[in-house]
Amino acid sequence: MIQKPRGTRDMLPDEMERRREIEARMRLRARIRGFREISTPVFEETELFTIRSGEGIINEMYVFEDKGGRSLSLRPELTAPVLRMYVEEGRSLNKPVKWCYFADCFRYERPQKGRYRQFWQFGAELIGADSAMADAEVIILGYDLLKTAGVRFVLKIGHLSFMRTLLSDLADEEKKKIRAFLDKREEDAAVSHLKAINQEQLCDPLIRLCGARTLDEVFSVIGEIPESQRIREMFHILDVQQIPYEINPAIARGLDYYTGVVFECFAEGLGAENQILGGGAYRLAHLFGGEDTPSAGFAIGFDRVMVALGEDIRSLHQPQVMVITTPEGRDRALVVTEELRTNGIITEIDLMERSFSAQMKAAGKSADYAVIIGKEEALSGDVTLKDLKAGTQEKLTVSDVVRKLNP
């Protein structure tokens, strides 16, 4: 028996309906905030991803050579393709450009809970605006999308200038090592490394900075910096919008990629791998042949959203109807079936030529209501509506059934 590849999943109808419900909520909220959906190719030139991440990323990607000898890769993420698309297609658009996307990505890594080799991202990019308002807009959108989905999470926000200022006197290689420790949330290891390279004077400030939870505490460690006013303004905007957050100066997210504000969301119910959103301000367009363009964005791990939600997806349940008929009522049943469907009611009719009792038995397994049409109903034009959960039934017109099930 041929099985699905490791790190991939088959999704049955119940799961797909839950996913589509959450997708629809998130798409609507993004559109309300002015972000319009785009789509990029599933595969791109391999160089698109190595140009900023180095050749080492190839080991984590699905890379192949096409018949023309070109090196192509299944996309491991979507920010680079979106910026490539902006440089190629969108530079003449009015600024800022506000795009969102929902698509699958591919990475060759060890599968684990909420982490697959084929996975889905819901993300957004705001391109061409360089302001506190723009930074806040992206953070608020990410927060709104997760709240709309129903996820319980904590939003943590930092700024790369915090650690950049504290570590300014270190050699670049040492800065990268400290950042790597912080990115893995290994603050003790970062302190130990500072001691190992004879930078003990930075240990106490690093500990104090990592523990700072207000801007006043942050600036008491590093002093006022050129970005102070903009940072304070961004947090003020979040406060005005009543966005709950925690300040976390230790957020690193790869300083070679991001340039300013950085933020992450951590969800309940995901164990150690509980980060569900990551983003920040960055500049990438120039790497792909465009002008140096300020941008900010984020990506949400949609598979982790679904794991975090579990079965707790609060939505209006759409009643499902099975039309039950006898041979004498079949023609009328066909007409009624289409009338119910036209009015947006999920309706099925027997396709197996089963007996009346067998149809009722099947309806009890998959439907909420049975619409019964026998010889009597075919003559009168009414139907018998049976609530399969309550066991009650009543004679109604088709219009009454529509009003009852689709108010």
mmCIF file of C-alpha atoms in Angstrom:
data_model
loop_
_atom_site.group_PDB
_atom_site.id
_atom_site.type_symbol
_atom_site.label_atom_id
_atom_site.label_comp_id
_atom_site.label_asym_id
_atom_site.label_seq_id
_atom_site.Cartn_x
_atom_site.Cartn_y
_atom_site.Cartn_z
ATOM 1 C CA MET A 1 0.000 0.000 0.000
ATOM 2 C CA ILE A 2 1.369 3.408 -0.999
ATOM 3 C CA GLN A 3 1.237 5.822 1.940
ATOM 4 C CA LYS A 4 1.448 9.610 2.163
ATOM 5 C CA PRO A 5 4.986 11.044 2.429
ATOM 6 C CA ARG A 6 6.411 11.587 5.904
ATOM 7 C CA GLY A 7 5.579 14.994 7.315
ATOM 8 C CA THR A 8 2.380 15.410 5.294
ATOM 9 C CA ARG A 9 -1.282 14.856 6.152
ATOM 10 C CA ASP A 10 -4.573 13.810 4.626
ATOM 11 C CA MET A 11 -7.444 16.019 5.763
ATOM 12 C CA LEU A 12 -10.927 14.536 5.957
ATOM 13 C CA PRO A 13 -14.086 16.654 5.499
ATOM 14 C CA ASP A 14 -14.613 17.472 9.203
ATOM 15 C CA GLU A 15 -11.091 18.872 9.508
ATOM 16 C CA MET A 16 -11.301 20.735 6.218
ATOM 17 C CA GLU A 17 -14.549 22.406 7.280
ATOM 18 C CA ARG A 18 -12.939 23.559 10.522
ATOM 19 C CA ARG A 19 -9.908 24.892 8.654
ATOM 20 C CA ARG A 20 -12.033 26.706 6.072
ATOM 21 C CA GLU A 21 -14.087 28.284 8.857
ATOM 22 C CA ILE A 22 -10.960 29.735 10.503
ATOM 23 C CA GLU A 23 -9.452 30.756 7.142
ATOM 24 C CA ALA A 24 -12.628 32.646 6.266
ATOM 25 C CA ARG A 25 -12.627 34.535 9.567
ATOM 26 C CA MET A 26 -8.983 35.547 9.158
ATOM 27 C CA ARG A 27 -9.331 36.539 5.501
ATOM 28 C CA LEU A 28 -12.303 38.758 6.339
ATOM 29 C CA ARG A 29 -10.485 40.528 9.182
ATOM 30 C CA ALA A 30 -7.429 41.143 6.995
ATOM 31 C CA ARG A 31 -9.596 42.589 4.209
ATOM 32 C CA ILE A 32 -11.455 44.839 6.658
ATOM 33 C CA ARG A 33 -8.082 46.305 7.641
ATOM 34 C CA GLY A 34 -7.190 46.958 4.002
ATOM 35 C CA PHE A 35 -4.919 43.980 3.342
ATOM 36 C CA ARG A 36 -5.665 42.322 -0.010
ATOM 37 C CA GLU A 37 -4.838 38.711 -0.753
ATOM 38 C CA ILE A 38 -2.140 37.710 -3.238
ATOM 39 C CA SER A 39 -0.648 34.423 -4.429
ATOM 40 C CA THR A 40 2.873 33.472 -5.530
ATOM 41 C CA PRO A 41 4.225 30.320 -7.245
ATOM 42 C CA VAL A 42 4.710 27.167 -5.207
ATOM 43 C CA PHE A 43 8.291 26.940 -6.517
ATOM 44 C CA GLU A 44 10.833 29.702 -7.083
ATOM 45 C CA GLU A 45 14.442 30.082 -8.167
ATOM 46 C CA THR A 46 16.570 28.621 -5.360
ATOM 47 C CA GLU A 47 18.643 31.813 -5.279
ATOM 48 C CA LEU A 48 15.606 33.733 -3.991
ATOM 49 C CA PHE A 49 16.022 31.971 -0.647
ATOM 50 C CA THR A 50 19.816 31.540 -0.516
ATOM 51 C CA ILE A 51 20.539 35.194 -1.349
ATOM 52 C CA ARG A 52 19.592 36.263 2.181
ATOM 53 C CA SER A 53 19.897 33.034 4.176
ATOM 54 C CA GLY A 54 23.031 31.509 2.646
ATOM 55 C CA GLU A 55 23.659 28.165 0.984
ATOM 56 C CA GLY A 56 23.145 26.320 4.282
ATOM 57 C CA ILE A 57 19.381 26.682 3.976
ATOM 58 C CA ILE A 58 19.429 24.282 1.013
ATOM 59 C CA ASN A 59 19.666 21.378 3.468
ATOM 60 C CA GLU A 60 16.303 22.453 4.904
ATOM 61 C CA MET A 61 14.515 22.842 1.560
ATOM 62 C CA TYR A 62 13.101 20.722 -1.221
ATOM 63 C CA VAL A 63 15.463 21.622 -4.079
ATOM 64 C CA PHE A 64 15.336 20.172 -7.593
ATOM 65 C CA GLU A 65 16.646 20.823 -11.077
ATOM 66 C CA ASP A 66 14.144 21.257 -13.891
ATOM 67 C CA LYS A 67 14.577 19.992 -17.455
ATOM 68 C CA GLY A 68 16.295 23.233 -18.402
ATOM 69 C CA GLY A 69 18.948 22.767 -15.720
ATOM 70 C CA ARG A 70 17.585 25.527 -13.474
ATOM 71 C CA SER A 71 17.767 25.095 -9.700
ATOM 72 C CA LEU A 72 14.281 25.503 -8.258
ATOM 73 C CA SER A 73 12.894 25.086 -4.753
ATOM 74 C CA LEU A 74 9.517 24.566 -3.178
ATOM 75 C CA ARG A 75 8.983 27.723 -1.131
ATOM 76 C CA PRO A 76 10.075 27.281 2.525
ATOM 77 C CA GLU A 77 8.418 30.587 3.516
ATOM 78 C CA LEU A 78 6.537 33.433 1.846
ATOM 79 C CA THR A 79 8.185 36.735 2.742
ATOM 80 C CA ALA A 80 10.905 36.417 0.099
ATOM 81 C CA PRO A 81 8.442 35.441 -2.687
ATOM 82 C CA VAL A 82 6.160 38.335 -1.725
ATOM 83 C CA LEU A 83 9.040 40.836 -1.858
ATOM 84 C CA ARG A 84 10.207 39.331 -5.157
ATOM 85 C CA MET A 85 6.664 39.839 -6.445
ATOM 86 C CA TYR A 86 6.651 43.420 -5.171
ATOM 87 C CA VAL A 87 9.906 44.239 -6.967
ATOM 88 C CA GLU A 88 8.728 42.538 -10.158
ATOM 89 C CA GLU A 89 5.078 43.556 -10.217
ATOM 90 C CA GLY A 90 4.221 46.116 -7.558
ATOM 91 C CA ARG A 91 6.753 48.941 -7.393
ATOM 92 C CA SER A 92 4.422 51.328 -9.243
ATOM 93 C CA LEU A 93 1.524 50.719 -6.840
ATOM 94 C CA ASN A 94 0.452 53.403 -4.372
ATOM 95 C CA LYS A 95 2.263 53.154 -1.051
ATOM 96 C CA PRO A 96 1.922 51.593 1.342
ATOM 97 C CA VAL A 97 1.239 48.245 -0.283
ATOM 98 C CA LYS A 98 -0.841 46.073 2.063
ATOM 99 C CA TRP A 99 -0.843 42.413 1.042
ATOM 100 C CA CYS A 100 -1.855 39.226 2.812
ATOM 101 C CA TYR A 101 -1.549 35.581 1.810
ATOM 102 C CA PHE A 102 -2.524 32.073 2.782
ATOM 103 C CA ALA A 103 -0.511 29.254 1.246
ATOM 104 C CA ASP A 104 1.395 26.065 1.871
ATOM 105 C CA CYS A 105 5.170 25.962 2.354
ATOM 106 C CA PHE A 106 7.667 23.103 2.414
ATOM 107 C CA ARG A 107 10.662 22.393 4.632
ATOM 108 C CA TYR A 108 12.700 19.242 4.981
ATOM 109 C CA GLU A 109 12.861 18.921 8.758
ATOM 110 C CA ARG A 110 11.890 16.514 11.509
ATOM 111 C CA PRO A 111 8.084 16.391 11.800
ATOM 112 C CA GLN A 112 6.572 16.978 15.245
ATOM 113 C CA LYS A 113 3.356 18.243 16.821
ATOM 114 C CA GLY A 114 2.114 21.234 14.861
ATOM 115 C CA ARG A 115 5.208 21.137 12.631
ATOM 116 C CA TYR A 116 5.116 19.365 9.277
ATOM 117 C CA ARG A 117 7.137 19.218 6.073
ATOM 118 C CA GLN A 118 4.185 20.643 4.213
ATOM 119 C CA PHE A 119 2.622 23.386 6.308
ATOM 120 C CA TRP A 120 0.427 26.452 5.884
ATOM 121 C CA GLN A 121 1.134 30.089 6.638
ATOM 122 C CA PHE A 122 -1.262 32.998 6.939
ATOM 123 C CA GLY A 123 0.713 36.205 6.756
ATOM 124 C CA ALA A 124 0.785 39.857 5.796
ATOM 125 C CA GLU A 125 3.320 42.384 4.527
ATOM 126 C CA LEU A 126 3.056 46.175 4.683
ATOM 127 C CA ILE A 127 5.540 47.600 2.179
ATOM 128 C CA GLY A 128 6.641 51.194 1.691
ATOM 129 C CA ALA A 129 5.761 52.828 5.023
ATOM 130 C CA ASP A 130 8.381 53.712 7.626
ATOM 131 C CA SER A 131 6.607 54.964 10.737
ATOM 132 C CA ALA A 132 5.425 54.050 14.202
ATOM 133 C CA MET A 133 1.884 53.882 12.813
ATOM 134 C CA ALA A 134 2.955 51.318 10.207
ATOM 135 C CA ASP A 135 4.715 49.172 12.816
ATOM 136 C CA ALA A 136 1.655 49.295 15.060
ATOM 137 C CA GLU A 137 -0.694 48.514 12.159
ATOM 138 C CA VAL A 138 1.070 45.220 11.443
ATOM 139 C CA ILE A 139 1.178 44.196 15.105
ATOM 140 C CA ILE A 140 -2.517 45.002 15.559
ATOM 141 C CA LEU A 141 -3.436 42.987 12.462
ATOM 142 C CA GLY A 142 -1.554 39.936 13.740
ATOM 143 C CA TYR A 143 -3.215 40.277 17.136
ATOM 144 C CA ASP A 144 -6.634 40.698 15.524
ATOM 145 C CA LEU A 145 -6.249 37.614 13.316
ATOM 146 C CA LEU A 146 -5.377 35.331 16.226
ATOM 147 C CA LYS A 147 -8.192 36.743 18.370
ATOM 148 C CA THR A 148 -10.622 36.303 15.494
ATOM 149 C CA ALA A 149 -9.522 32.682 15.119
ATOM 150 C CA GLY A 150 -10.216 32.104 18.812
ATOM 151 C CA VAL A 151 -6.641 31.333 19.890
ATOM 152 C CA ARG A 152 -5.566 32.078 23.473
ATOM 153 C CA PHE A 153 -2.092 33.614 23.265
ATOM 154 C CA VAL A 154 0.397 36.135 24.628
ATOM 155 C CA LEU A 155 1.846 38.901 22.419
ATOM 156 C CA LYS A 156 5.482 39.817 23.143
ATOM 157 C CA ILE A 157 7.183 42.823 21.543
ATOM 158 C CA GLY A 158 10.798 43.911 21.394
ATOM 159 C CA HIS A 159 13.066 46.107 19.304
ATOM 160 C CA LEU A 160 16.433 45.167 17.842
ATOM 161 C CA SER A 161 17.940 48.483 18.905
ATOM 162 C CA PHE A 162 17.783 47.357 22.545
ATOM 163 C CA MET A 163 20.301 44.528 22.228
ATOM 164 C CA ARG A 164 22.149 46.230 19.401
ATOM 165 C CA THR A 165 22.923 49.145 21.721
ATOM 166 C CA LEU A 166 23.937 46.952 24.650
ATOM 167 C CA LEU A 167 26.250 44.761 22.527
ATOM 168 C CA SER A 168 27.611 47.539 20.308
ATOM 169 C CA ASP A 169 31.244 47.103 21.434
ATOM 170 C CA LEU A 170 31.395 43.368 20.725
ATOM 171 C CA ALA A 171 32.866 41.896 17.570
ATOM 172 C CA ASP A 172 30.269 40.957 14.961
ATOM 173 C CA GLU A 173 30.886 37.233 15.448
ATOM 174 C CA GLU A 174 30.330 37.522 19.181
ATOM 175 C CA LYS A 175 27.168 39.556 18.667
ATOM 176 C CA LYS A 176 25.787 36.792 16.454
ATOM 177 C CA LYS A 177 26.489 34.168 19.098
ATOM 178 C CA ILE A 178 24.708 36.173 21.796
ATOM 179 C CA ARG A 179 21.777 36.781 19.475
ATOM 180 C CA ALA A 180 21.580 33.081 18.675
ATOM 181 C CA PHE A 181 21.367 32.224 22.386
ATOM 182 C CA LEU A 182 18.654 34.831 22.909
ATOM 183 C CA ASP A 183 16.744 33.633 19.851
ATOM 184 C CA LYS A 184 16.579 30.186 21.497
ATOM 185 C CA ARG A 185 15.599 31.794 24.811
ATOM 186 C CA GLU A 186 18.867 30.613 26.394
ATOM 187 C CA GLU A 187 19.723 33.690 28.446
ATOM 188 C CA ASP A 188 21.950 31.762 30.869
ATOM 189 C CA ALA A 189 24.027 30.519 27.951
ATOM 190 C CA ALA A 190 24.378 34.091 26.683
ATOM 191 C CA VAL A 191 25.663 35.220 30.094
ATOM 192 C CA SER A 192 28.105 32.303 30.245
ATOM 193 C CA HIS A 193 29.431 33.195 26.812
ATOM 194 C CA LEU A 194 30.017 36.799 27.839
ATOM 195 C CA LYS A 195 32.065 35.563 30.778
ATOM 196 C CA ALA A 196 34.002 33.215 28.511
ATOM 197 C CA ILE A 197 35.072 36.107 26.254
ATOM 198 C CA ASN A 198 35.983 38.343 29.185
ATOM 199 C CA GLN A 199 32.982 40.631 28.883
ATOM 200 C CA GLU A 200 31.729 40.229 32.446
ATOM 201 C CA GLN A 201 30.799 43.928 32.589
ATOM 202 C CA LEU A 202 27.924 43.163 30.194
ATOM 203 C CA CYS A 203 26.480 40.290 32.202
ATOM 204 C CA ASP A 204 24.498 42.318 34.712
ATOM 205 C CA PRO A 205 23.136 44.780 32.091
ATOM 206 C CA LEU A 206 22.139 41.833 29.873
ATOM 207 C CA ILE A 207 20.265 40.162 32.735
ATOM 208 C CA ARG A 208 18.557 43.437 33.647
ATOM 209 C CA LEU A 209 17.644 44.153 30.019
ATOM 210 C CA CYS A 210 16.233 40.669 29.453
ATOM 211 C CA GLY A 211 14.136 41.112 32.580
ATOM 212 C CA ALA A 212 12.871 44.598 31.691
ATOM 213 C CA ARG A 213 9.111 44.731 31.182
ATOM 214 C CA THR A 214 8.546 48.472 30.698
ATOM 215 C CA LEU A 215 10.182 51.010 28.397
ATOM 216 C CA ASP A 216 11.427 52.956 31.398
ATOM 217 C CA GLU A 217 13.230 49.833 32.639
ATOM 218 C CA VAL A 218 14.683 49.226 29.151
ATOM 219 C CA PHE A 219 16.026 52.747 28.766
ATOM 220 C CA SER A 220 17.375 52.754 32.316
ATOM 221 C CA VAL A 221 19.742 50.009 31.144
ATOM 222 C CA ILE A 222 20.730 51.232 27.662
ATOM 223 C CA GLY A 223 19.975 54.948 27.962
ATOM 224 C CA GLU A 224 17.996 56.999 25.457
ATOM 225 C CA ILE A 225 18.710 56.064 21.827
ATOM 226 C CA PRO A 226 17.856 57.646 18.427
ATOM 227 C CA GLU A 227 14.869 55.314 18.055
ATOM 228 C CA SER A 228 13.405 56.121 21.481
ATOM 229 C CA GLN A 229 10.713 58.545 20.331
ATOM 230 C CA ARG A 230 9.438 56.254 17.579
ATOM 231 C CA ILE A 231 9.426 53.245 19.896
ATOM 232 C CA ARG A 232 7.485 55.139 22.553
ATOM 233 C CA GLU A 233 5.006 56.354 19.930
ATOM 234 C CA MET A 234 4.403 52.820 18.642
ATOM 235 C CA PHE A 235 3.672 51.483 22.112
ATOM 236 C CA HIS A 236 1.411 54.477 22.763
ATOM 237 C CA ILE A 237 -0.614 53.577 19.668
ATOM 238 C CA LEU A 238 -0.978 49.995 20.906
ATOM 239 C CA ASP A 239 -2.113 51.300 24.305
ATOM 240 C CA VAL A 240 -4.694 53.588 22.698
ATOM 241 C CA GLN A 241 -5.996 50.581 20.729
ATOM 242 C CA GLN A 242 -6.074 48.582 23.983
ATOM 243 C CA ILE A 243 -3.812 45.828 22.635
ATOM 244 C CA PRO A 244 -2.460 43.703 25.512
ATOM 245 C CA TYR A 245 1.243 42.908 25.187
ATOM 246 C CA GLU A 246 4.419 42.163 27.074
ATOM 247 C CA ILE A 247 7.680 43.981 26.380
ATOM 248 C CA ASN A 248 10.492 41.491 25.808
ATOM 249 C CA PRO A 249 13.872 43.040 24.905
ATOM 250 C CA ALA A 250 15.393 39.560 24.439
ATOM 251 C CA ILE A 251 13.501 38.839 21.209
ATOM 252 C CA ALA A 252 16.155 38.438 18.534
ATOM 253 C CA ARG A 253 14.524 36.860 15.422
ATOM 254 C CA GLY A 254 17.766 37.064 13.458
ATOM 255 C CA LEU A 255 19.180 40.575 13.409
ATOM 256 C CA ASP A 256 20.551 40.168 9.894
ATOM 257 C CA TYR A 257 16.963 40.024 8.625
ATOM 258 C CA TYR A 258 14.907 42.344 10.818
ATOM 259 C CA THR A 259 15.789 45.994 11.335
ATOM 260 C CA GLY A 260 13.525 47.419 14.052
ATOM 261 C CA VAL A 261 10.470 46.255 15.960
ATOM 262 C CA VAL A 262 10.093 42.496 16.390
ATOM 263 C CA PHE A 263 7.173 40.614 17.864
ATOM 264 C CA GLU A 264 6.032 37.074 18.599
ATOM 265 C CA CYS A 265 2.881 35.364 19.844
ATOM 266 C CA PHE A 266 2.858 32.254 22.014
ATOM 267 C CA ALA A 267 -0.253 30.090 22.231
ATOM 268 C CA GLU A 268 -1.611 27.841 24.942
ATOM 269 C CA GLY A 269 -1.795 24.099 24.374
ATOM 270 C CA LEU A 270 1.233 23.688 22.121
ATOM 271 C CA GLY A 271 3.879 22.557 24.617
ATOM 272 C CA ALA A 272 7.466 23.678 24.024
ATOM 273 C CA GLU A 273 6.835 24.547 20.356
ATOM 274 C CA ASN A 274 4.297 27.214 21.260
ATOM 275 C CA GLN A 275 5.281 30.118 19.029
ATOM 276 C CA ILE A 276 2.382 30.689 16.657
ATOM 277 C CA LEU A 277 3.294 34.048 15.058
ATOM 278 C CA GLY A 278 6.527 35.876 14.359
ATOM 279 C CA GLY A 279 7.269 39.114 12.582
ATOM 280 C CA GLY A 280 8.797 42.562 12.563
ATOM 281 C CA ALA A 281 10.211 45.397 10.485
ATOM 282 C CA TYR A 282 12.722 44.532 7.754
ATOM 283 C CA ARG A 283 14.292 45.586 4.453
ATOM 284 C CA LEU A 284 14.567 42.974 1.692
ATOM 285 C CA ALA A 285 13.506 44.534 -1.608
ATOM 286 C CA HIS A 286 17.025 45.698 -2.488
ATOM 287 C CA LEU A 287 18.277 42.096 -2.365
ATOM 288 C CA PHE A 288 15.937 41.213 -5.223
ATOM 289 C CA GLY A 289 16.790 44.125 -7.503
ATOM 290 C CA GLY A 290 14.510 46.792 -6.077
ATOM 291 C CA GLU A 291 15.069 49.955 -4.114
ATOM 292 C CA ASP A 292 15.799 49.873 -0.389
ATOM 293 C CA THR A 293 12.221 49.761 0.890
ATOM 294 C CA PRO A 294 10.972 49.759 4.499
ATOM 295 C CA SER A 295 8.632 46.863 5.192
ATOM 296 C CA ALA A 296 6.970 45.105 8.098
ATOM 297 C CA GLY A 297 5.121 41.836 8.261
ATOM 298 C CA PHE A 298 4.490 38.560 10.011
ATOM 299 C CA ALA A 299 3.610 34.931 9.400
ATOM 300 C CA ILE A 300 1.179 32.809 11.385
ATOM 301 C CA GLY A 301 1.691 29.061 11.578
ATOM 302 C CA PHE A 302 -1.810 28.037 10.543
ATOM 303 C CA ASP A 303 -1.317 24.370 11.462
ATOM 304 C CA ARG A 304 -0.402 25.464 14.978
ATOM 305 C CA VAL A 305 -3.526 27.613 15.075
ATOM 306 C CA MET A 306 -5.611 24.514 14.403
ATOM 307 C CA VAL A 307 -3.722 22.452 17.007
ATOM 308 C CA ALA A 308 -4.166 25.225 19.572
ATOM 309 C CA LEU A 309 -7.889 25.411 18.855
ATOM 310 C CA GLY A 310 -8.427 21.662 18.921
ATOM 311 C CA GLU A 311 -12.164 21.051 18.761
ATOM 312 C CA ASP A 312 -12.888 24.460 20.269
ATOM 313 C CA ILE A 313 -14.030 26.201 17.090
ATOM 314 C CA ARG A 314 -17.017 28.303 17.965
ATOM 315 C CA SER A 315 -19.190 28.800 14.913
ATOM 316 C CA LEU A 316 -22.831 28.764 14.010
ATOM 317 C CA HIS A 317 -23.561 25.154 13.243
ATOM 318 C CA GLN A 318 -25.121 24.734 9.821
ATOM 319 C CA PRO A 319 -27.914 22.162 10.058
ATOM 320 C CA GLN A 320 -27.618 19.264 7.660
ATOM 321 C CA VAL A 321 -30.703 17.774 6.068
ATOM 322 C CA MET A 322 -31.347 14.380 4.528
ATOM 323 C CA VAL A 323 -34.355 14.117 2.250
ATOM 324 C CA ILE A 324 -36.086 10.758 2.847
ATOM 325 C CA THR A 325 -38.496 9.562 0.212
ATOM 326 C CA THR A 326 -40.575 6.661 -1.036
ATOM 327 C CA PRO A 327 -40.819 5.753 -4.724
ATOM 328 C CA GLU A 328 -44.116 7.696 -4.963
ATOM 329 C CA GLY A 329 -42.534 10.834 -3.583
ATOM 330 C CA ARG A 330 -39.221 10.783 -5.419
ATOM 331 C CA ASP A 331 -39.988 13.383 -8.083
ATOM 332 C CA ARG A 332 -41.292 15.811 -5.460
ATOM 333 C CA ALA A 333 -38.265 15.009 -3.299
ATOM 334 C CA LEU A 334 -35.893 15.994 -6.110
ATOM 335 C CA VAL A 335 -37.602 19.375 -6.435
ATOM 336 C CA VAL A 336 -37.576 19.977 -2.669
ATOM 337 C CA THR A 337 -33.896 19.005 -2.437
ATOM 338 C CA GLU A 338 -32.905 21.657 -4.950
ATOM 339 C CA GLU A 339 -35.147 24.270 -3.319
ATOM 340 C CA LEU A 340 -33.460 23.702 0.044
ATOM 341 C CA ARG A 341 -30.006 23.853 -1.535
ATOM 342 C CA THR A 342 -30.911 27.063 -3.365
ATOM 343 C CA ASN A 343 -31.705 28.573 0.021
ATOM 344 C CA GLY A 344 -28.278 27.671 1.424
ATOM 345 C CA ILE A 345 -29.252 24.588 3.428
ATOM 346 C CA ILE A 346 -26.876 21.628 3.330
ATOM 347 C CA THR A 347 -29.083 18.934 1.836
ATOM 348 C CA GLU A 348 -28.511 15.377 0.697
ATOM 349 C CA ILE A 349 -30.773 12.791 -0.908
ATOM 350 C CA ASP A 350 -30.353 9.034 -1.113
ATOM 351 C CA LEU A 351 -28.174 7.866 -4.018
ATOM 352 C CA MET A 352 -28.125 4.179 -3.097
ATOM 353 C CA GLU A 353 -31.765 3.234 -3.826
ATOM 354 C CA ARG A 354 -32.158 2.220 -0.191
ATOM 355 C CA SER A 355 -35.412 1.396 1.529
ATOM 356 C CA PHE A 356 -37.231 4.014 3.606
ATOM 357 C CA SER A 357 -35.966 2.518 6.872
ATOM 358 C CA ALA A 358 -32.389 2.286 5.553
ATOM 359 C CA GLN A 359 -32.553 5.930 4.513
ATOM 360 C CA MET A 360 -33.708 6.908 8.002
ATOM 361 C CA LYS A 361 -30.890 4.909 9.550
ATOM 362 C CA ALA A 362 -28.318 6.620 7.321
ATOM 363 C CA ALA A 363 -29.793 10.045 8.119
ATOM 364 C CA GLY A 364 -29.404 9.365 11.824
ATOM 365 C CA LYS A 365 -25.640 8.991 11.322
ATOM 366 C CA SER A 366 -24.978 12.122 9.290
ATOM 367 C CA ALA A 367 -27.867 14.609 9.425
ATOM 368 C CA ASP A 368 -29.575 16.884 11.945
ATOM 369 C CA TYR A 369 -32.967 16.780 10.263
ATOM 370 C CA ALA A 370 -34.886 14.478 7.939
ATOM 371 C CA VAL A 371 -37.275 15.942 5.398
ATOM 372 C CA ILE A 372 -39.709 13.124 4.713
ATOM 373 C CA ILE A 373 -41.637 13.025 1.444
ATOM 374 C CA GLY A 374 -43.918 10.073 0.872
ATOM 375 C CA LYS A 375 -47.079 9.631 -1.170
ATOM 376 C CA GLU A 376 -49.125 11.861 1.163
ATOM 377 C CA GLU A 377 -46.560 14.685 1.131
ATOM 378 C CA ALA A 378 -46.214 14.475 -2.640
ATOM 379 C CA LEU A 379 -49.967 15.053 -3.013
ATOM 380 C CA SER A 380 -50.280 17.822 -0.387
ATOM 381 C CA GLY A 381 -47.107 19.741 -1.268
ATOM 382 C CA ASP A 382 -46.061 19.818 2.396
ATOM 383 C CA VAL A 383 -43.191 17.871 3.962
ATOM 384 C CA THR A 384 -42.606 16.195 7.311
ATOM 385 C CA LEU A 385 -39.615 17.711 9.108
ATOM 386 C CA LYS A 386 -38.105 15.423 11.743
ATOM 387 C CA ASP A 387 -35.569 16.647 14.282
ATOM 388 C CA LEU A 388 -33.299 13.600 14.459
ATOM 389 C CA LYS A 389 -31.734 14.623 17.764
ATOM 390 C CA ALA A 390 -34.934 15.554 19.611
ATOM 391 C CA GLY A 391 -37.062 12.889 17.918
ATOM 392 C CA THR A 392 -39.889 15.361 17.213
ATOM 393 C CA GLN A 393 -41.545 15.961 13.858
ATOM 394 C CA GLU A 394 -44.041 18.340 12.264
ATOM 395 C CA LYS A 395 -45.806 18.979 8.964
ATOM 396 C CA LEU A 396 -44.536 22.152 7.278
ATOM 397 C CA THR A 397 -44.424 23.863 3.912
ATOM 398 C CA VAL A 398 -41.019 23.978 2.252
ATOM 399 C CA SER A 399 -40.909 27.739 2.905
ATOM 400 C CA ASP A 400 -41.493 27.096 6.607
ATOM 401 C CA VAL A 401 -38.625 24.569 6.615
ATOM 402 C CA VAL A 402 -36.327 27.162 5.049
ATOM 403 C CA ARG A 403 -37.290 29.773 7.647
ATOM 404 C CA LYS A 404 -36.801 27.316 10.476
ATOM 405 C CA LEU A 405 -33.408 25.987 9.379
ATOM 406 C CA ASN A 406 -32.001 29.122 7.775
ATOM 407 C CA PRO A 407 -33.382 32.057 9.836
#
